[in-house]
Amino acid sequence: MQTNAPGRGKLKVTGILYIIFGALGLLLSLALLAGGGLLLAAGAGTVGIALGAVAGILGAITVLTAVFYLILGILGVRNCDKPEKCGVNFVLGIIVLVLVVIGLVVNVATTGPSGALSSVVGLVLSILYVMGAKENKDAHAMAGKV
């Protein structure tokens, strides 16, 4: 069923951006995991082991984030023309929006306002994703009532 999807553009563009960020995140996580593994393997004292463990933990967190962004992006691109399936996009968009707001608050608290630029970009991106999903979800709801 293909109907009018007013949020199509927002969902498609933000979905593509989330796919790109997810792919870049996977590359970063591989570098973190490799670096952490090298530090652990070298066993360069307690500092090297501690840094290796931290790099490994950050790499694992980055993998999870990157996979979530890939799923979010793929679903955004896939469902941008399908308002009847945008409920999932809306829920995932709200989840990422909440996580970005938490990250923004933590980032500003730890680094000050100057360190919040990347979080603001993430905030704008997640707001646009949620808006596109909501527009499509509302269009589907209105089409069902007609």
Short mmCIF file of C-alpha atoms in Angstrom, two decimals:
data_model
loop_
_atom_site.label_atom_id
_atom_site.label_comp_id
_atom_site.label_asym_id
_atom_site.label_seq_id
_atom_site.Cartn_x
_atom_site.Cartn_y
_atom_site.Cartn_z
CA MET A 1 0.00 0.00 0.00
CA GLN A 2 1.58 3.24 -1.09
CA THR A 3 -0.08 6.44 -0.04
CA ASN A 4 0.91 10.04 0.29
CA ALA A 5 3.98 10.18 2.55
CA PRO A 6 4.54 13.80 3.60
CA GLY A 7 7.57 12.94 5.76
CA ARG A 8 9.28 10.98 2.99
CA GLY A 9 12.07 13.49 2.37
CA LYS A 10 12.97 13.95 6.02
CA LEU A 11 13.01 10.22 6.70
CA LYS A 12 15.02 9.39 3.60
CA VAL A 13 17.69 12.06 4.07
CA THR A 14 18.11 11.45 7.80
CA GLY A 15 18.06 7.70 7.17
CA ILE A 16 20.92 8.02 4.68
CA LEU A 17 22.86 10.17 7.16
CA TYR A 18 22.30 7.61 9.92
CA ILE A 19 23.57 4.86 7.60
CA ILE A 20 26.71 6.90 6.89
CA PHE A 21 27.26 7.63 10.60
CA GLY A 22 26.68 3.96 11.43
CA ALA A 23 29.24 2.83 8.86
CA LEU A 24 31.77 5.37 10.11
CA GLY A 25 31.05 4.27 13.67
CA LEU A 26 31.78 0.65 12.74
CA LEU A 27 35.12 1.70 11.27
CA LEU A 28 35.93 3.69 14.39
CA SER A 29 34.97 0.79 16.62
CA LEU A 30 37.24 -1.55 14.68
CA ALA A 31 40.11 0.88 15.20
CA LEU A 32 39.32 1.15 18.92
CA LEU A 33 39.09 -2.60 19.33
CA ALA A 34 42.31 -3.17 17.38
CA GLY A 35 44.16 -0.51 19.34
CA GLY A 36 42.87 -1.85 22.62
CA GLY A 37 43.87 -5.35 21.65
CA LEU A 38 47.35 -4.19 20.73
CA LEU A 39 47.76 -2.39 24.05
CA LEU A 40 46.55 -5.44 25.95
CA ALA A 41 48.79 -7.77 23.94
CA ALA A 42 51.83 -5.53 24.43
CA GLY A 43 51.24 -5.55 28.16
CA ALA A 44 53.08 -2.26 28.55
CA GLY A 45 52.56 -2.06 32.29
CA THR A 46 49.41 -1.28 34.15
CA VAL A 47 48.81 1.93 32.19
CA GLY A 48 48.89 0.07 28.86
CA ILE A 49 46.58 -2.62 30.16
CA ALA A 50 44.17 -0.03 31.58
CA LEU A 51 44.17 1.95 28.32
CA GLY A 52 43.65 -1.24 26.34
CA ALA A 53 40.69 -2.21 28.50
CA VAL A 54 39.15 1.26 28.17
CA ALA A 55 39.65 1.20 24.39
CA GLY A 56 38.00 -2.22 24.25
CA ILE A 57 35.00 -1.05 26.26
CA LEU A 58 34.63 2.10 24.16
CA GLY A 59 34.96 -0.02 21.01
CA ALA A 60 32.15 -2.31 22.16
CA ILE A 61 29.91 0.66 22.99
CA THR A 62 30.70 2.20 19.60
CA VAL A 63 29.77 -1.06 17.85
CA LEU A 64 26.37 -1.07 19.58
CA THR A 65 25.76 2.57 18.71
CA ALA A 66 26.84 2.08 15.10
CA VAL A 67 24.59 -0.95 14.66
CA PHE A 68 21.66 0.99 16.15
CA TYR A 69 22.32 3.87 13.73
CA LEU A 70 22.51 1.44 10.80
CA ILE A 71 19.18 -0.12 11.78
CA LEU A 72 17.63 3.33 12.25
CA GLY A 73 18.93 4.51 8.88
CA ILE A 74 17.95 1.40 6.96
CA LEU A 75 14.43 1.47 8.39
CA GLY A 76 14.16 5.20 7.64
CA VAL A 77 15.11 4.73 3.98
CA ARG A 78 13.07 1.56 3.65
CA ASN A 79 9.89 2.94 5.22
CA CYS A 80 10.02 6.52 3.95
CA ASP A 81 7.37 5.76 1.29
CA LYS A 82 5.30 3.51 3.57
CA PRO A 83 3.34 5.57 6.09
CA GLU A 84 1.66 2.43 7.41
CA LYS A 85 5.05 1.17 8.68
CA CYS A 86 6.33 4.42 10.22
CA GLY A 87 5.21 3.58 13.75
CA VAL A 88 8.47 1.69 14.26
CA ASN A 89 10.44 4.63 12.89
CA PHE A 90 8.64 6.98 15.25
CA VAL A 91 9.38 4.83 18.32
CA LEU A 92 13.04 4.37 17.36
CA GLY A 93 13.31 8.08 16.61
CA ILE A 94 11.97 8.95 20.07
CA ILE A 95 14.48 6.54 21.64
CA VAL A 96 17.40 8.10 19.78
CA LEU A 97 16.10 11.60 20.57
CA VAL A 98 16.03 10.83 24.30
CA LEU A 99 19.54 9.35 24.13
CA VAL A 100 20.85 12.37 22.23
CA VAL A 101 19.34 14.77 24.76
CA ILE A 102 20.96 12.80 27.60
CA GLY A 103 24.27 12.87 25.70
CA LEU A 104 23.94 16.60 25.12
CA VAL A 105 23.35 17.28 28.82
CA VAL A 106 26.31 15.08 29.82
CA ASN A 107 28.52 16.63 27.14
CA VAL A 108 27.72 20.20 28.21
CA ALA A 109 28.19 19.28 31.89
CA THR A 110 31.61 17.74 31.27
CA THR A 111 33.10 19.91 28.51
CA GLY A 112 31.08 23.09 28.63
CA PRO A 113 29.09 24.65 25.81
CA SER A 114 31.98 24.53 23.34
CA GLY A 115 32.01 20.73 23.32
CA ALA A 116 28.33 20.35 22.53
CA LEU A 117 28.47 20.99 18.76
CA SER A 118 28.35 17.34 17.72
CA SER A 119 25.50 16.71 20.14
CA VAL A 120 23.54 19.62 18.66
CA VAL A 121 23.99 18.14 15.17
CA GLY A 122 22.73 14.81 16.50
CA LEU A 123 19.81 16.57 18.16
CA VAL A 124 18.75 18.29 14.93
CA LEU A 125 19.12 15.05 12.97
CA SER A 126 17.03 13.07 15.44
CA ILE A 127 14.34 15.77 15.57
CA LEU A 128 14.05 15.72 11.77
CA TYR A 129 13.85 11.91 11.80
CA VAL A 130 11.04 11.97 14.40
CA MET A 131 9.21 14.73 12.49
CA GLY A 132 9.33 12.74 9.24
CA ALA A 133 8.12 9.57 10.94
CA LYS A 134 5.33 11.47 12.73
CA GLU A 135 4.17 13.14 9.51
CA ASN A 136 3.96 9.76 7.78
CA LYS A 137 2.29 8.12 10.79
CA ASP A 138 -0.30 10.91 10.95
CA ALA A 139 -0.92 10.70 7.18
CA HIS A 140 -1.57 6.97 7.53
CA ALA A 141 -3.95 7.57 10.46
CA MET A 142 -5.85 10.21 8.45
CA ALA A 143 -6.03 7.93 5.40
CA GLY A 144 -7.56 5.21 7.59
CA LYS A 145 -10.29 7.55 8.80
CA VAL A 146 -11.34 8.63 5.32
#
